mmCIF file with all atom_site columns, C-alpha atoms in Angstrom:
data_model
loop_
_atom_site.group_PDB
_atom_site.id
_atom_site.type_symbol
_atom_site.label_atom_id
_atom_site.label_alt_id
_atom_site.label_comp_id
_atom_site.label_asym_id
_atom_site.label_entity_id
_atom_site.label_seq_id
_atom_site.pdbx_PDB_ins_code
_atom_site.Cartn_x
_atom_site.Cartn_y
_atom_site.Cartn_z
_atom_site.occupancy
_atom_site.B_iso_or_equiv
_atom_site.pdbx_formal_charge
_atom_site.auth_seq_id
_atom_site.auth_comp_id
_atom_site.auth_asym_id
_atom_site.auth_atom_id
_atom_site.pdbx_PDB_model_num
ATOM 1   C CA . UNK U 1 1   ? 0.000  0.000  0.000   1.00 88.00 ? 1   UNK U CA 1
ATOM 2   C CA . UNK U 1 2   ? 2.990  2.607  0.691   1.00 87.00 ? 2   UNK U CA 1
ATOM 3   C CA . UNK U 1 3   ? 3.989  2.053  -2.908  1.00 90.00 ? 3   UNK U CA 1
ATOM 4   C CA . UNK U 1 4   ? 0.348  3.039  -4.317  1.00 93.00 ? 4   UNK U CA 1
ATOM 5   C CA . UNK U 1 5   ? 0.902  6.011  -1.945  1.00 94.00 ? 5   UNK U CA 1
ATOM 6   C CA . UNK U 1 6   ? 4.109  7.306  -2.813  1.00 92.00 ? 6   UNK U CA 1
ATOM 7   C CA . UNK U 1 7   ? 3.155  7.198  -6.120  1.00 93.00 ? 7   UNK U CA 1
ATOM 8   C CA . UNK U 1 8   ? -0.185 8.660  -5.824  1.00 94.00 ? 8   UNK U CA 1
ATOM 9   C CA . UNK U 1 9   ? 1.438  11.438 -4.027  1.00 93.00 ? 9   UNK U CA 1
ATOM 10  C CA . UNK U 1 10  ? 4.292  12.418 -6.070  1.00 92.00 ? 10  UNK U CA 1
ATOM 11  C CA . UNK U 1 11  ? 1.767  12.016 -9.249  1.00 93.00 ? 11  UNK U CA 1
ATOM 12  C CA . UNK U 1 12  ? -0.038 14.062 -7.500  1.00 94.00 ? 12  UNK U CA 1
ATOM 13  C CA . UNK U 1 13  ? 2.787  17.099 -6.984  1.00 93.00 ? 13  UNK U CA 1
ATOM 14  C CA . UNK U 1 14  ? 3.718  16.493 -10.297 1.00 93.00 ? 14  UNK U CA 1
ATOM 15  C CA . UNK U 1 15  ? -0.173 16.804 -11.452 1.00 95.00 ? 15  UNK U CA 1
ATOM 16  C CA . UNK U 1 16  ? -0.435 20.038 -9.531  1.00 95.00 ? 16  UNK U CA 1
ATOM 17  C CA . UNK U 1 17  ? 2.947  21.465 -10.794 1.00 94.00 ? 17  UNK U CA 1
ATOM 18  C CA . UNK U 1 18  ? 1.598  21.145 -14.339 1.00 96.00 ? 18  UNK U CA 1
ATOM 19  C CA . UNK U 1 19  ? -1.606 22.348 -14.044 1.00 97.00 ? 19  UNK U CA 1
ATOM 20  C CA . UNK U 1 20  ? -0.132 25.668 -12.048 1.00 96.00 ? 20  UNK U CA 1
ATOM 21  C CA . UNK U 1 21  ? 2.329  25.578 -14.991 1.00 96.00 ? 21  UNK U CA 1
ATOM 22  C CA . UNK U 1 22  ? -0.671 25.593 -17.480 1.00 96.00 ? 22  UNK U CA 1
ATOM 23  C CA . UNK U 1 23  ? -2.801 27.691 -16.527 1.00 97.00 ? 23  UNK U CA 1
ATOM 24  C CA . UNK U 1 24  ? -1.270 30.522 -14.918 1.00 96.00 ? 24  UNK U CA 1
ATOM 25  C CA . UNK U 1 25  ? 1.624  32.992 -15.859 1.00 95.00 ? 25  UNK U CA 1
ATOM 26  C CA . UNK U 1 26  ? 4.254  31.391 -13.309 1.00 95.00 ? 26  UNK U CA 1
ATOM 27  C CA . UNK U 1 27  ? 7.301  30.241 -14.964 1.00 94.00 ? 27  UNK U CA 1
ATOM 28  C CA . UNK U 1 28  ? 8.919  27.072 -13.537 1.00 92.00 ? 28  UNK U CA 1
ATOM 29  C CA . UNK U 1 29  ? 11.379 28.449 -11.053 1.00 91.00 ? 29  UNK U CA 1
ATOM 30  C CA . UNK U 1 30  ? 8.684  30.378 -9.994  1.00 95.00 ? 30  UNK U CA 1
ATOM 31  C CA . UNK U 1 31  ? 6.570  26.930 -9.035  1.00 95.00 ? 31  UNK U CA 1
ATOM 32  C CA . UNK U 1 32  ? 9.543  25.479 -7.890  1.00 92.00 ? 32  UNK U CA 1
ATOM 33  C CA . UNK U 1 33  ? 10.259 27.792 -5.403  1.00 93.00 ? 33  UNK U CA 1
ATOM 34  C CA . UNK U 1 34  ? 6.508  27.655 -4.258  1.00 95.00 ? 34  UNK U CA 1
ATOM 35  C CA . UNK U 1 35  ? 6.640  23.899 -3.615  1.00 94.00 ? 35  UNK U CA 1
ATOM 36  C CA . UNK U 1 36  ? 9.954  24.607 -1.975  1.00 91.00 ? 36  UNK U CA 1
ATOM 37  C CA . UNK U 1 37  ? 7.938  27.224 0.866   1.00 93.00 ? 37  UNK U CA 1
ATOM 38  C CA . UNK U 1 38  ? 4.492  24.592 0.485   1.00 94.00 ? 38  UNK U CA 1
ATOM 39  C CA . UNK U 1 39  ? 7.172  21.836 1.852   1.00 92.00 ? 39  UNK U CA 1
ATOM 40  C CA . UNK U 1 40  ? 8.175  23.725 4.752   1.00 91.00 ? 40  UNK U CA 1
ATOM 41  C CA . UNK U 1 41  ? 4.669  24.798 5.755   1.00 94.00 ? 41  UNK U CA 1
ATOM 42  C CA . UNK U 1 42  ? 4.183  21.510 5.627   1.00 93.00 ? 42  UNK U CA 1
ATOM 43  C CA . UNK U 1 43  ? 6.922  21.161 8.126   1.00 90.00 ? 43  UNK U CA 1
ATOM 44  C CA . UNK U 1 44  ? 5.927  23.628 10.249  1.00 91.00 ? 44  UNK U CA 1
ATOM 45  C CA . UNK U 1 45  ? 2.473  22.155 11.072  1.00 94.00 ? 45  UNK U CA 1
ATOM 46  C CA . UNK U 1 46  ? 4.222  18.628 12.032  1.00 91.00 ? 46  UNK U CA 1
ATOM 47  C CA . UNK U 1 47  ? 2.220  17.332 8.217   1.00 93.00 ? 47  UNK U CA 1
ATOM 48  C CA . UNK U 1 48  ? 4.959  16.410 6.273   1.00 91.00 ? 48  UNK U CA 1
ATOM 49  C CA . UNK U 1 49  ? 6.251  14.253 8.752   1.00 90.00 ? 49  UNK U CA 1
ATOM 50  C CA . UNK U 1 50  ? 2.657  12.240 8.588   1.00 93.00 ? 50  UNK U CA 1
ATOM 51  C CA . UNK U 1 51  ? 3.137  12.198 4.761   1.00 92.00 ? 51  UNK U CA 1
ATOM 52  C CA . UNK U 1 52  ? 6.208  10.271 5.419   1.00 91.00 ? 52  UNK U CA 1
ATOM 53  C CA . UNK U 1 53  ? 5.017  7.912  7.416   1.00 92.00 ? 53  UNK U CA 1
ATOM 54  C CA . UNK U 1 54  ? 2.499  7.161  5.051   1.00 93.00 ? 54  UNK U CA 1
ATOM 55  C CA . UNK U 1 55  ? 3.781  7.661  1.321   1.00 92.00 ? 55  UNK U CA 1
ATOM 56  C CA . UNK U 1 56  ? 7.311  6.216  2.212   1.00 90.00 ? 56  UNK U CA 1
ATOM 57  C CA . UNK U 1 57  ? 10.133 7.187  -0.175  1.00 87.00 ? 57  UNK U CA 1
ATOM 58  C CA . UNK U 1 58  ? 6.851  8.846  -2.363  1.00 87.00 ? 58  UNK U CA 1
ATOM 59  C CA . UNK U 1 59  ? 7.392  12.095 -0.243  1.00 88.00 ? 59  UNK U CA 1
ATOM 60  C CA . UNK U 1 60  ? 11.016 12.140 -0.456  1.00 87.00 ? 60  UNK U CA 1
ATOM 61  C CA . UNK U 1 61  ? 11.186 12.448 -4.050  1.00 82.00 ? 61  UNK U CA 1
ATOM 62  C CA . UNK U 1 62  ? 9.352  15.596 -5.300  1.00 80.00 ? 62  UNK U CA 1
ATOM 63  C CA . UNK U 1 63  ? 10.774 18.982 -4.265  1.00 87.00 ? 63  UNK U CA 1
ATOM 64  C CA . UNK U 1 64  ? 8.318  19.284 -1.386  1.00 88.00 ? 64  UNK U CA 1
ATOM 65  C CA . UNK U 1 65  ? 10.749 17.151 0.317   1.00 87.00 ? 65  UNK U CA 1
ATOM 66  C CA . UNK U 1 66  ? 13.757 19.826 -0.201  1.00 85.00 ? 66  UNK U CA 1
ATOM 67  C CA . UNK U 1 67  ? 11.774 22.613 1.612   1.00 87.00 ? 67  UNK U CA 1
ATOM 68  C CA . UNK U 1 68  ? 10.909 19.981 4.699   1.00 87.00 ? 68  UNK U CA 1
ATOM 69  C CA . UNK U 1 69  ? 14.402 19.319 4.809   1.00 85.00 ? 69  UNK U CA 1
ATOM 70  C CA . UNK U 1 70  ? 15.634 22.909 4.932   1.00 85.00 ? 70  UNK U CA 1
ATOM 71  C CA . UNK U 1 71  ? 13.165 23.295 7.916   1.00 87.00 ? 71  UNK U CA 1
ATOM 72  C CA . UNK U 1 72  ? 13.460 20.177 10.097  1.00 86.00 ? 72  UNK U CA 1
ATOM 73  C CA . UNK U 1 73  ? 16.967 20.745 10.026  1.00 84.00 ? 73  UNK U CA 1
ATOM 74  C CA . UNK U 1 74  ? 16.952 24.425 11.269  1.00 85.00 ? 74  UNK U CA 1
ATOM 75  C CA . UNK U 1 75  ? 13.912 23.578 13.751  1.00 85.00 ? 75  UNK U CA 1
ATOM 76  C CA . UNK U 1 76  ? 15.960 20.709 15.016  1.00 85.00 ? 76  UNK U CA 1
ATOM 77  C CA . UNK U 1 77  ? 19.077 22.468 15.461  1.00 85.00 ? 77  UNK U CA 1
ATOM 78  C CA . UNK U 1 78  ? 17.210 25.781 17.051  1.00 86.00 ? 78  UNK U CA 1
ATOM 79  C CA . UNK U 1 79  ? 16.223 23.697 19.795  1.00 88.00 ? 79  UNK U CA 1
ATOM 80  C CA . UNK U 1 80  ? 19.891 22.154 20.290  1.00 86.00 ? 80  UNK U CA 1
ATOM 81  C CA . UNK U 1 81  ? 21.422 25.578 19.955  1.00 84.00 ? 81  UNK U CA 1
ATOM 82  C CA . UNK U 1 82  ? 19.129 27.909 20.131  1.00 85.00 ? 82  UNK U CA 1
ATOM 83  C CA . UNK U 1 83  ? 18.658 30.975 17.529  1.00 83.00 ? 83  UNK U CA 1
ATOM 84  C CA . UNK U 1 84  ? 21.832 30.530 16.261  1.00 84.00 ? 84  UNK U CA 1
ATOM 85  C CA . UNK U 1 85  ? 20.872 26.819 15.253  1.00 81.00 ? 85  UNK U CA 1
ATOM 86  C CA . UNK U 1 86  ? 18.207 28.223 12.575  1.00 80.00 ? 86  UNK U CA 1
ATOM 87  C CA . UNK U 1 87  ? 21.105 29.448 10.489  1.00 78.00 ? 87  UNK U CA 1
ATOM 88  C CA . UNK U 1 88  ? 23.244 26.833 11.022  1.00 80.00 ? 88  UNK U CA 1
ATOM 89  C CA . UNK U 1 89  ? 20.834 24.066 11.215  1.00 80.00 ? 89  UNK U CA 1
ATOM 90  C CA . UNK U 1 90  ? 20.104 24.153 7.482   1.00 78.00 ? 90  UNK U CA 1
ATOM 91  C CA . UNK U 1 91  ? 23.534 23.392 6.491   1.00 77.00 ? 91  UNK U CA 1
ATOM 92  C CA . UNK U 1 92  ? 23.979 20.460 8.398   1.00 76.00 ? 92  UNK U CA 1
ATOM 93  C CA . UNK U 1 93  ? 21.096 18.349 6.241   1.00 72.00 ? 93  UNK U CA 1
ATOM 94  C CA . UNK U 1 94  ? 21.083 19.830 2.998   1.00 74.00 ? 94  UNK U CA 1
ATOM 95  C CA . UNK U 1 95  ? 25.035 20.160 2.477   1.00 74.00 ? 95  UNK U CA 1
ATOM 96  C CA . UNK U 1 96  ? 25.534 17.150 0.778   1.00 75.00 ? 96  UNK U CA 1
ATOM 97  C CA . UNK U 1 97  ? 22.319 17.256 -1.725  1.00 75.00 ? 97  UNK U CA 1
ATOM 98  C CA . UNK U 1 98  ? 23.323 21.176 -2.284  1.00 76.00 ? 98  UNK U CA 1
ATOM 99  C CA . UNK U 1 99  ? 27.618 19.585 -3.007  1.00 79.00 ? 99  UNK U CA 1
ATOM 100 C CA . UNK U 1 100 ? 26.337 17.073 -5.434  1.00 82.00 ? 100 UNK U CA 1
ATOM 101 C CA . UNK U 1 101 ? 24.408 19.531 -7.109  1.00 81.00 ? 101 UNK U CA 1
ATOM 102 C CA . UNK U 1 102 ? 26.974 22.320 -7.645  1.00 84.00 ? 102 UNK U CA 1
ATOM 103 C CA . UNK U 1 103 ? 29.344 19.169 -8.353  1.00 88.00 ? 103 UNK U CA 1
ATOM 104 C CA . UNK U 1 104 ? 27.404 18.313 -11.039 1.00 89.00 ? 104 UNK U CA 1
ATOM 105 C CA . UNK U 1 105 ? 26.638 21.738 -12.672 1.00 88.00 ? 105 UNK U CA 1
ATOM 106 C CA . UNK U 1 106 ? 30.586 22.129 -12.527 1.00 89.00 ? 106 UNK U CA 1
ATOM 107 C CA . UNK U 1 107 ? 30.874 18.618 -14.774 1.00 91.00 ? 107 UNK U CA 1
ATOM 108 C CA . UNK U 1 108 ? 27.787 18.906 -16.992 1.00 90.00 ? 108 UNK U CA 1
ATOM 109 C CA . UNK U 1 109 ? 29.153 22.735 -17.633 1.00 88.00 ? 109 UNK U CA 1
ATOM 110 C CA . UNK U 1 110 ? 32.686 21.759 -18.949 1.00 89.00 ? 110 UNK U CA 1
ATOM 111 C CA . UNK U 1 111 ? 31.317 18.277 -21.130 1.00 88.00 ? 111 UNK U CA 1
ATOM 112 C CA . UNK U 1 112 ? 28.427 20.714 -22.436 1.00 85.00 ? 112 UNK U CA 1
ATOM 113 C CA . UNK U 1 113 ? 28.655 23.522 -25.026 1.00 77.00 ? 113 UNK U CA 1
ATOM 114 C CA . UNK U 1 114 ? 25.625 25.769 -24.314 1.00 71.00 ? 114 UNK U CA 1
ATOM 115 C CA . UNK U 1 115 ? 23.607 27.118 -27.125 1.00 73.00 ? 115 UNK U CA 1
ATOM 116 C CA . UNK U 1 116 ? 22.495 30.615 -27.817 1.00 65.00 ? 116 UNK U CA 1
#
């Protein structure tokens, strides 16, 4: 049953990321950086953490997860280390995802002539 779930959820993100995309004037940074904030709302009202529970790796995938990360990380380490741990927090979790990624860009961008 978690597999049906996953699936139906990230279907589901990706459904509502293209019907935003179709129907409105946002471009898709601009709905990638709203499911980034929708994932740590989520967070913030203890949700996302029931998604998981239920959907399995399903609510790890889509970018959703990226924005729960960024805040269970700084919530966690704010109540380690106080206000400071808000700033810091968020490096801690995400610097490894955030590596690979500039890693990668830095590869792709010398294999990769870019067109005009």
């Amino acid at each position: 049953m978690t597999y049906l779930y996953g699936f139906l959820f990230c279907g589901g993100c990706a459904l509502a990321g293209q019907l935003i995309y179709d129907h409105t004037r946002l471009t898709p940074g601009h709905i990638t950086s709203l499911f980034v904030v929708i994932g740590s709302l989520l967070e913030c009202l203890n949700i996302y953490d029931f998604l998981i529970s239920v959907c399995g790796i399903g609510a790890m995938m889509p970018i959703l997860s990226f924005g729960h990360s960024l805040t269970h990380a700084s919530l966690s380490a704010a109540q380690n280390d106080g206000w400071i741990g808000i700033l810091t927090g968020v490096f801690d979790k995400t610097a490894s995802g955030i590596s690979f990624a500039i890693f990668m860009a830095f590869w792709v961008a010398i294999f990769f002539k870019a067109r005009d």
